[in-house]
Amino acid sequence: QVQLEESGGGPVQAGDSPRLTCAVSIDTHAMYYMAWFRQAPGKQREGVAAIVIPGRATFVDSVKGRFTFSKRNTKNTMTLQLDILKPEDTAMYYCAAVPEYVDESRALLPTEYRYWGQGTQVTVSA
């Protein structure tokens, strides 16, 4: 069984740097591929960051240079550091995981992931 739970969201000001954490409960030794997504009201779910190759993260263009993604298998956590936040970053942020192989070119597609957290809301005020 796989369970994911996000934390760290809340109301923030533009330019702030909150840190989102996903706690991962996995009872097997299987390899899991991890990602962060976000969804604003009335918009489609958007891939934000993913790690499918050890030591290298993939980011959507709009957050490159501002967000940092880390994954610690031994501690069963993944973290998304949000820097220089903008009002357009306002969204519900979700973490996701899948035990099957994910090609890096598809790592930011929500259809690739099987397990999801409930989300944590980030609201950025100008």
GROMACS .gro file of C-alpha atoms in nm:
model
  126
    1GLN     CA    1   0.000   0.000   0.000
    2VAL     CA    2   0.120   0.351  -0.086
    3GLN     CA    3   0.006   0.664   0.095
    4LEU     CA    4   0.111   1.022   0.024
    5GLU     CA    5   0.043   1.331   0.236
    6GLU     CA    6   0.142   1.689   0.153
    7SER     CA    7   0.209   1.966   0.404
    8GLY     CA    8   0.354   2.317   0.417
    9GLY     CA    9   0.095   2.511   0.220
   10GLY     CA   10  -0.094   2.819   0.329
   11PRO     CA   11  -0.135   3.191   0.257
   12VAL     CA   12   0.191   3.365   0.164
   13GLN     CA   13   0.311   3.693   0.013
   14ALA     CA   14   0.466   3.735  -0.330
   15GLY     CA   15   0.840   3.677  -0.304
   16ASP     CA   16   0.809   3.439  -0.010
   17SER     CA   17   0.976   3.097  -0.006
   18PRO     CA   18   0.758   2.828   0.149
   19ARG     CA   19   0.862   2.467   0.156
   20LEU     CA   20   0.623   2.186   0.071
   21THR     CA   21   0.682   1.835   0.199
   22CYS     CA   22   0.531   1.505   0.092
   23ALA     CA   23   0.542   1.219   0.342
   24VAL     CA   24   0.551   0.884   0.165
   25SER     CA   25   0.445   0.552   0.320
   26ILE     CA   26   0.562   0.255   0.111
   27ASP     CA   27   0.578  -0.100   0.248
   28THR     CA   28   0.783  -0.255  -0.032
   29HIS     CA   29   1.135  -0.224  -0.169
   30ALA     CA   30   1.012  -0.131  -0.515
   31MET     CA   31   1.146   0.174  -0.693
   32TYR     CA   32   0.896   0.460  -0.707
   33TYR     CA   33   0.907   0.759  -0.935
   34MET     CA   34   0.789   1.085  -0.776
   35ALA     CA   35   0.649   1.416  -0.894
   36TRP     CA   36   0.475   1.738  -0.790
   37PHE     CA   37   0.169   1.879  -0.964
   38ARG     CA   38  -0.052   2.182  -0.911
   39GLN     CA   39  -0.401   2.283  -1.009
   40ALA     CA   40  -0.556   2.630  -0.996
   41PRO     CA   41  -0.934   2.679  -0.994
   42GLY     CA   42  -1.080   2.631  -1.340
   43LYS     CA   43  -0.752   2.507  -1.487
   44GLN     CA   44  -0.604   2.169  -1.577
   45ARG     CA   45  -0.363   1.989  -1.347
   46GLU     CA   46  -0.009   2.094  -1.433
   47GLY     CA   47   0.315   1.903  -1.384
   48VAL     CA   48   0.559   2.110  -1.178
   49ALA     CA   49   0.861   1.893  -1.100
   50ALA     CA   50   0.961   1.528  -1.117
   51ILE     CA   51   1.252   1.297  -1.037
   52VAL     CA   52   1.262   0.986  -1.253
   53ILE     CA   53   1.641   0.981  -1.297
   54PRO     CA   54   1.832   0.970  -0.969
   55GLY     CA   55   1.996   1.302  -0.887
   56ARG     CA   56   1.823   1.504  -1.158
   57ALA     CA   57   1.493   1.690  -1.144
   58THR     CA   58   1.273   1.798  -1.433
   59PHE     CA   59   1.078   2.125  -1.404
   60VAL     CA   60   0.808   2.296  -1.600
   61ASP     CA   61   0.944   2.607  -1.772
   62SER     CA   62   0.744   2.851  -1.560
   63VAL     CA   63   0.920   2.748  -1.237
   64LYS     CA   64   1.274   2.682  -1.360
   65GLY     CA   65   1.524   2.871  -1.149
   66ARG     CA   66   1.266   2.932  -0.875
   67PHE     CA   67   1.165   2.587  -0.744
   68THR     CA   68   1.384   2.309  -0.607
   69PHE     CA   69   1.280   1.943  -0.577
   70SER     CA   70   1.449   1.688  -0.353
   71LYS     CA   71   1.368   1.324  -0.284
   72ARG     CA   72   1.507   1.128   0.011
   73ASN     CA   73   1.429   0.759  -0.023
   74THR     CA   74   1.571   0.659   0.315
   75LYS     CA   75   1.351   0.914   0.493
   76ASN     CA   76   1.043   0.855   0.275
   77THR     CA   77   1.000   1.224   0.201
   78MET     CA   78   1.005   1.457  -0.097
   79THR     CA   79   1.031   1.835  -0.076
   80LEU     CA   80   0.943   2.119  -0.311
   81GLN     CA   81   1.111   2.449  -0.223
   82LEU     CA   82   0.918   2.742  -0.371
   83ASP     CA   83   1.121   3.061  -0.420
   84ILE     CA   84   1.026   3.405  -0.554
   85LEU     CA   85   0.658   3.319  -0.549
   86LYS     CA   86   0.419   3.498  -0.782
   87PRO     CA   87   0.039   3.529  -0.763
   88GLU     CA   88   0.015   3.293  -1.061
   89ASP     CA   89   0.174   3.021  -0.846
   90THR     CA   90  -0.148   3.005  -0.644
   91ALA     CA   91  -0.281   2.649  -0.669
   92MET     CA   92  -0.347   2.326  -0.490
   93TYR     CA   93  -0.017   2.137  -0.491
   94TYR     CA   94  -0.015   1.756  -0.508
   95CYS     CA   95   0.255   1.495  -0.479
   96ALA     CA   96   0.233   1.177  -0.683
   97ALA     CA   97   0.412   0.844  -0.722
   98VAL     CA   98   0.417   0.539  -0.946
   99PRO     CA   99   0.614   0.211  -0.921
  100GLU     CA  100   0.643   0.161  -1.297
  101TYR     CA  101   0.909   0.309  -1.519
  102VAL     CA  102   0.843   0.664  -1.639
  103ASP     CA  103   1.034   0.809  -1.930
  104GLU     CA  104   1.177   1.151  -1.848
  105SER     CA  105   0.995   1.301  -2.146
  106ARG     CA  106   0.663   1.203  -1.985
  107ALA     CA  107   0.753   1.271  -1.622
  108LEU     CA  108   0.531   1.580  -1.592
  109LEU     CA  109   0.216   1.413  -1.725
  110PRO     CA  110  -0.040   1.337  -1.452
  111THR     CA  111  -0.160   1.027  -1.637
  112GLU     CA  112   0.174   0.858  -1.564
  113TYR     CA  113   0.115   0.849  -1.186
  114ARG     CA  114  -0.093   0.603  -0.987
  115TYR     CA  115  -0.082   0.734  -0.628
  116TRP     CA  116  -0.173   1.085  -0.516
  117GLY     CA  117  -0.189   1.290  -0.199
  118GLN     CA  118  -0.488   1.501  -0.106
  119GLY     CA  119  -0.309   1.828  -0.185
  120THR     CA  120  -0.196   2.136   0.006
  121GLN     CA  121  -0.317   2.483  -0.089
  122VAL     CA  122  -0.069   2.763  -0.164
  123THR     CA  123  -0.225   3.109  -0.196
  124VAL     CA  124   0.008   3.392  -0.301
  125SER     CA  125  -0.095   3.753  -0.234
  126ALA     CA  126   0.057   4.033  -0.440
   0.00000   0.00000   0.00000
